[in-house]
PDB file of C-alpha atoms in Angstrom:
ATOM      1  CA  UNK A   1      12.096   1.746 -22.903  1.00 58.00           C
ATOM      2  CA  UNK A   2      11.053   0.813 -19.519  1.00 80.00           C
ATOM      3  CA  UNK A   3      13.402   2.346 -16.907  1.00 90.00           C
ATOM      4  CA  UNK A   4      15.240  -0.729 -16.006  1.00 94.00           C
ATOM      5  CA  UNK A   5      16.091  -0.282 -11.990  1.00 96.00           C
ATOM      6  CA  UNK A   6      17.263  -3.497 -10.799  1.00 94.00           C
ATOM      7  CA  UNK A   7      19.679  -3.166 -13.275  1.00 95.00           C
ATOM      8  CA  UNK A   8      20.935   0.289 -11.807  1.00 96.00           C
ATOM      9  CA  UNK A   9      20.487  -0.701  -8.391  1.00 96.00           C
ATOM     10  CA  UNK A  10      22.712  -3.182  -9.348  1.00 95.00           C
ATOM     11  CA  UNK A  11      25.357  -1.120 -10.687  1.00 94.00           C
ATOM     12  CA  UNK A  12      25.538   1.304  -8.142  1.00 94.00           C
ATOM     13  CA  UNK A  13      26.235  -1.466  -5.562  1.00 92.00           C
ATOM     14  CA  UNK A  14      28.935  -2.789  -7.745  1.00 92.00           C
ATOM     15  CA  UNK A  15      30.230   0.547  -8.319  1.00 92.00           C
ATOM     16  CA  UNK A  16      30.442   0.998  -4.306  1.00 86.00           C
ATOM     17  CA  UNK A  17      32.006  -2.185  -3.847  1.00 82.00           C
ATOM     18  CA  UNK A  18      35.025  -1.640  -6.015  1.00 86.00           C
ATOM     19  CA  UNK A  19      35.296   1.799  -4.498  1.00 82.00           C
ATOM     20  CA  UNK A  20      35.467   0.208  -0.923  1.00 76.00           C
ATOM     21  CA  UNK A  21      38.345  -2.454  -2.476  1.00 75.00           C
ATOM     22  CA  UNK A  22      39.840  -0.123  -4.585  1.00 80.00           C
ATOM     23  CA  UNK A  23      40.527   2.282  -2.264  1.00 80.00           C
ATOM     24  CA  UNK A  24      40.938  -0.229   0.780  1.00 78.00           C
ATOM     25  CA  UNK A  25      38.127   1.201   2.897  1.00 76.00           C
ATOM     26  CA  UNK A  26      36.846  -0.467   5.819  1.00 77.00           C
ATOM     27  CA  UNK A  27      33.902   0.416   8.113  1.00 78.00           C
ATOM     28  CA  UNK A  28      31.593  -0.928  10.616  1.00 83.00           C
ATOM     29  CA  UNK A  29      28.167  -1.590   9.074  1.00 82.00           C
ATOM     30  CA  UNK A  30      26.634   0.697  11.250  1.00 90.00           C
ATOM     31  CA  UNK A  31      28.974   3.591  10.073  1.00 88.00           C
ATOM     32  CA  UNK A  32      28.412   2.408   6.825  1.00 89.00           C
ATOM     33  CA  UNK A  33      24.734   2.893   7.203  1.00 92.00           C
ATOM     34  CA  UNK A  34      24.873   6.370   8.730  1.00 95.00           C
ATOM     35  CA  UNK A  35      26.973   7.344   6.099  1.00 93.00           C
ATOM     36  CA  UNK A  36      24.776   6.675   3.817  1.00 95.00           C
ATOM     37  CA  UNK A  37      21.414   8.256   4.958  1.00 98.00           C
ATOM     38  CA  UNK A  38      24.278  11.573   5.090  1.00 97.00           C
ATOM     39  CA  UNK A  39      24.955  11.096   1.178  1.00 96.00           C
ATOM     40  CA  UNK A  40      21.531  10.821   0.426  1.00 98.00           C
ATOM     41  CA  UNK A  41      20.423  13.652   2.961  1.00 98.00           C
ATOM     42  CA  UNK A  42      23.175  16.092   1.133  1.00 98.00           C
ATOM     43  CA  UNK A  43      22.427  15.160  -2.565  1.00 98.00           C
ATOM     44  CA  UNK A  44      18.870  15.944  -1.829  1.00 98.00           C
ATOM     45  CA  UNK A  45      19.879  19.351  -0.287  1.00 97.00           C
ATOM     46  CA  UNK A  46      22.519  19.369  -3.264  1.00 96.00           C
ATOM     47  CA  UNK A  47      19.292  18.454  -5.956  1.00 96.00           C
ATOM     48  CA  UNK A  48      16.752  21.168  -4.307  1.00 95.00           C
ATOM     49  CA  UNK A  49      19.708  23.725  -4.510  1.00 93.00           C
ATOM     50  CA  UNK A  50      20.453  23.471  -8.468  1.00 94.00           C
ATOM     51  CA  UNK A  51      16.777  23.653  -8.544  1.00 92.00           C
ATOM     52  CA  UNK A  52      16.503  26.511  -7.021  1.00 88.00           C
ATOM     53  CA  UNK A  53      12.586  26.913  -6.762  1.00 85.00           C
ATOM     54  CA  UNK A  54      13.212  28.142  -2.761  1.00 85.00           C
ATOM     55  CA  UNK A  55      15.239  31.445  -4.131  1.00 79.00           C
ATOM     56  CA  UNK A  56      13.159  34.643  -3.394  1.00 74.00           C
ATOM     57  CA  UNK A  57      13.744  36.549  -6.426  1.00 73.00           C
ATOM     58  CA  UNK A  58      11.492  38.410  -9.379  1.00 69.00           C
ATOM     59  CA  UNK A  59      14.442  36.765 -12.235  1.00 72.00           C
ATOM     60  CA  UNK A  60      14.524  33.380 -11.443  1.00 68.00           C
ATOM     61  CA  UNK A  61      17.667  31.492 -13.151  1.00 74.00           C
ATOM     62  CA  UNK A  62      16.618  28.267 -14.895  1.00 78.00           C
ATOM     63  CA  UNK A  63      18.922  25.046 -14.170  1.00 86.00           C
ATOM     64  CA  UNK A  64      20.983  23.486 -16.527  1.00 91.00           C
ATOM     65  CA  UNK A  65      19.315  20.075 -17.765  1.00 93.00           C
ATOM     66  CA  UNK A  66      22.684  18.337 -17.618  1.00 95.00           C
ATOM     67  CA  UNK A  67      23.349  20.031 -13.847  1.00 95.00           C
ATOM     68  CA  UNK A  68      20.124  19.199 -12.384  1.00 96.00           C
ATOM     69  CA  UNK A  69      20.504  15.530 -14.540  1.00 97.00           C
ATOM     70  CA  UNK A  70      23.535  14.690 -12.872  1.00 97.00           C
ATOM     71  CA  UNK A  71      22.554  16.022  -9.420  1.00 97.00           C
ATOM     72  CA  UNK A  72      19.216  14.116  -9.071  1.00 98.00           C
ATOM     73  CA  UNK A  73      21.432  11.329 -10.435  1.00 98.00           C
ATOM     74  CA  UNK A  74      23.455  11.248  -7.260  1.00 98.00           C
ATOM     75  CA  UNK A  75      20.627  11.560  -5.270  1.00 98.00           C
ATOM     76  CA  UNK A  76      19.170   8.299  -7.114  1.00 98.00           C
ATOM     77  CA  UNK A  77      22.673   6.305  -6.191  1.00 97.00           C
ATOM     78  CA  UNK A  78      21.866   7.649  -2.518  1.00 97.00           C
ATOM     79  CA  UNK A  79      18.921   5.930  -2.566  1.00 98.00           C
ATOM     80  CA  UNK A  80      20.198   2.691  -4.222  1.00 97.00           C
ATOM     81  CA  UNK A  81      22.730   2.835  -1.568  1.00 96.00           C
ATOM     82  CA  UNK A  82      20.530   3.317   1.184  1.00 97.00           C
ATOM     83  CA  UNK A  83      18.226   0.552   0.230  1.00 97.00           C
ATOM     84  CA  UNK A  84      20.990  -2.081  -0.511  1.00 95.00           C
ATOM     85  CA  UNK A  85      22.652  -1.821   3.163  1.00 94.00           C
ATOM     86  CA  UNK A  86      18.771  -1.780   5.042  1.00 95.00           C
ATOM     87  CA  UNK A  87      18.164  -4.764   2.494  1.00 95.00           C
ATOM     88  CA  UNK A  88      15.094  -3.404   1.053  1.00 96.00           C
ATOM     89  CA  UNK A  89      15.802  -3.667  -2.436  1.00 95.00           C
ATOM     90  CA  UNK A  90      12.932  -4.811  -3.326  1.00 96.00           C
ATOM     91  CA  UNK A  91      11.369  -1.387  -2.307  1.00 96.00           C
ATOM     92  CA  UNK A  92      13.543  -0.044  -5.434  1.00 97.00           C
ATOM     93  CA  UNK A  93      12.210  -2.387  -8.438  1.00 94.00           C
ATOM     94  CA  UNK A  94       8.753  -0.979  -9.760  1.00 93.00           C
ATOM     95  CA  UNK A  95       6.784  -2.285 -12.124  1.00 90.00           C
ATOM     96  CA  UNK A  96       5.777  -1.361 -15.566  1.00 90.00           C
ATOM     97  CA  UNK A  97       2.544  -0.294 -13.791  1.00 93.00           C
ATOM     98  CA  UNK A  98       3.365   1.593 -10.901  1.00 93.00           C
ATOM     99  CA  UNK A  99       5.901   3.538 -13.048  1.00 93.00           C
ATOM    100  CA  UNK A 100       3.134   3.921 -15.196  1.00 93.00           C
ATOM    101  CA  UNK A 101       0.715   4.740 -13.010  1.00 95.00           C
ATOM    102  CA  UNK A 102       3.533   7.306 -11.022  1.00 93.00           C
ATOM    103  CA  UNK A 103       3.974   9.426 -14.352  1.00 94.00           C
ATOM    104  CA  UNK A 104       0.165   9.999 -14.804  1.00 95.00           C
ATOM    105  CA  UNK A 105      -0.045  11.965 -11.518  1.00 96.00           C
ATOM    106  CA  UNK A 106       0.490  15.637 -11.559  1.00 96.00           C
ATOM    107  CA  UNK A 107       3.036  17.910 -11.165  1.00 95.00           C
ATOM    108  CA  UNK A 108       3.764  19.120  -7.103  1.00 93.00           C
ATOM    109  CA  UNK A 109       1.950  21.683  -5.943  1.00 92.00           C
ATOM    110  CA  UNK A 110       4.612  22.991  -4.061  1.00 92.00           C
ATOM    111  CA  UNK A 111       8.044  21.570  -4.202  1.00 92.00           C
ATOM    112  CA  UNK A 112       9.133  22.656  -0.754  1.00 92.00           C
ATOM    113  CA  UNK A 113       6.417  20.438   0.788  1.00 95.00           C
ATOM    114  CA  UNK A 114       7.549  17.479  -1.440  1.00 95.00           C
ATOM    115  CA  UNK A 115      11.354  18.414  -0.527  1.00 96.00           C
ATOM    116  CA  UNK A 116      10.489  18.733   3.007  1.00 96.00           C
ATOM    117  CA  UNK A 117       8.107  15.682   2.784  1.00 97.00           C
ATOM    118  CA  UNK A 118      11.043  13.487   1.170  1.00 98.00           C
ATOM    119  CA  UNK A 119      13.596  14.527   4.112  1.00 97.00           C
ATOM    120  CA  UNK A 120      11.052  13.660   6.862  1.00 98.00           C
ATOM    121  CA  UNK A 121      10.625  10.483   5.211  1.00 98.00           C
ATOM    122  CA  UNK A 122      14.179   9.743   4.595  1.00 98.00           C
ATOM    123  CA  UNK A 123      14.854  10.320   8.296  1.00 98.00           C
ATOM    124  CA  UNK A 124      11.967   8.263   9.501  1.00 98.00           C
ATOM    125  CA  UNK A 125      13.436   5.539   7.833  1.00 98.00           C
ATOM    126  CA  UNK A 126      16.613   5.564   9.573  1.00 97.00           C
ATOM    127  CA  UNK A 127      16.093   6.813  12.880  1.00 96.00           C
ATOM    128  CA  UNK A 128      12.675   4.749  13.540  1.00 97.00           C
ATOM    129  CA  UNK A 129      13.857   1.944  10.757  1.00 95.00           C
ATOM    130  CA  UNK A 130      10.766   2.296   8.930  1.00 96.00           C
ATOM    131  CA  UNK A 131      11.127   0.684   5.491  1.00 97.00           C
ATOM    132  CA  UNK A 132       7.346   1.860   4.214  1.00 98.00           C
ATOM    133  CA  UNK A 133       8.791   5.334   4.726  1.00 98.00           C
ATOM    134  CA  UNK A 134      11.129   4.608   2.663  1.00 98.00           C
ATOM    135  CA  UNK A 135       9.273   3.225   0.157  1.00 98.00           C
ATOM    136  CA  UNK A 136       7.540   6.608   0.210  1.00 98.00           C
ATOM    137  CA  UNK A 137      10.327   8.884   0.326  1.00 98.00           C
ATOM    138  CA  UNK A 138      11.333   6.559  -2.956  1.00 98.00           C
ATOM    139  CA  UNK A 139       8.323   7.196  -4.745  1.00 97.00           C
ATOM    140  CA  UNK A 140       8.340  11.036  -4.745  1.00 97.00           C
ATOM    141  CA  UNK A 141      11.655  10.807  -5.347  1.00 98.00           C
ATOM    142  CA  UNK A 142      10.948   8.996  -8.559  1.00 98.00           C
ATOM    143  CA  UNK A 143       7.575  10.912  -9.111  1.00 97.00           C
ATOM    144  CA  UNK A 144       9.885  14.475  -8.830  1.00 97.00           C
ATOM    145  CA  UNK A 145      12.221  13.045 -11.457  1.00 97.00           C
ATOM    146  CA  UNK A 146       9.449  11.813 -14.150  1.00 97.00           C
ATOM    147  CA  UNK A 147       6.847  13.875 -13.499  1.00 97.00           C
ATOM    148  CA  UNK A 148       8.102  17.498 -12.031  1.00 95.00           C
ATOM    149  CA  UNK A 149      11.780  17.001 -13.578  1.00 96.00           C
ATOM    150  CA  UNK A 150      10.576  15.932 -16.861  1.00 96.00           C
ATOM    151  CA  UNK A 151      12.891  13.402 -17.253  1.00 97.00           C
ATOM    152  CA  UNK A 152      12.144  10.200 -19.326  1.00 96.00           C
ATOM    153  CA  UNK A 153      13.320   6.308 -18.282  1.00 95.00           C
ATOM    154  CA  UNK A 154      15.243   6.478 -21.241  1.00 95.00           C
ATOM    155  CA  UNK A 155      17.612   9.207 -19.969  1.00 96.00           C
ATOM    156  CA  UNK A 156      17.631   8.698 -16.750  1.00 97.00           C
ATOM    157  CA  UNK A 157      18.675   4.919 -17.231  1.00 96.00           C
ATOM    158  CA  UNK A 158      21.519   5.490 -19.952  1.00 96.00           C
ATOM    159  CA  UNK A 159      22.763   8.798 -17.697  1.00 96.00           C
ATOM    160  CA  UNK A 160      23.521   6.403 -14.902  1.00 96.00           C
ATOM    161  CA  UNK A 161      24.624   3.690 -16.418  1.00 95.00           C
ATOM    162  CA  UNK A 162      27.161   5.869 -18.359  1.00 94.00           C
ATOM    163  CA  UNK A 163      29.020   7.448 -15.237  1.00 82.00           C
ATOM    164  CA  UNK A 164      31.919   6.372 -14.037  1.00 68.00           C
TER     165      UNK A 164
END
């Protein structure tokens, strides 16, 4: 199954908008944005943590699948989130291809300069308002998941969808 993310990118803006309604929350778009690049700045922090691969120690602990699952999962949102507000929505959709072609690459090298790479990226975005760095930031995001994660469409699609 193809991993279907208009459809999630969907969701998680529908899921934010009854949140804002439901809990009668009202903020200036700008706030709104910042807020937003902070989500997605922690959850990556919060995804490289369960992780772990920074630890300096002889025993490292493995991650639980369903731990690191849910945390790059929340990272994911932050990006839906992110891209929504800037209107660059489009830069979330891939197709067929470029998810195919994105899998076929290899695993990172080093997964502190893809962390660090992502967060540089992430920032550029918002504090020079370059989309095509985040369009980058996106894709190693994506690659990290499918490629270094190891987790299939399949999972990653009926994960999100199922949360609440």
């Amino acid at each position: 199954m193809a991993l279907n993310l208009a459809n999630m990118l969907q969701t998680a803006i529908q899921r934010r908008n009854q949140l804002l309604y439901e809990n009668d929350i009202a903020l200036s778009s700008e706030e709104t944005m910042r807020g937003n690049y902070v989500r997605l700045d922690v959850a990556l922090a919060d995804l490289a943590n369960t992780m772990g691969w920074f630890e300096l120690t002889d025993k490292p602990i493995p991650a639980n699948h369903d731990d690191l699952l849910a945390t790059y999962l929340k990272a994911m949102d932050g990006f839906f989130q992110v891209a929504a507000k800037q209107t660059w929505s489009q830069l979330i959709v891939q197709s067929d291809d470029k998810l195919a072609a994105l899998k076929a690459t290899k695993k990172a090298k080093s997964l502190s300069q893809q962390y660090l790479a992502m967060k540089q990226l992430v920032f550029d975005a918002f504090l020079k308002h370059e989309q095509p760095a985040f369009e980058h930031a996106w894709h190693l995001f994506l690659k990290l998941g499918l490629v270094d994660l190891e987790f299939t469409e399949d999972e990653l699609e009926k994960a999100f969808l199922a949360e609440k």
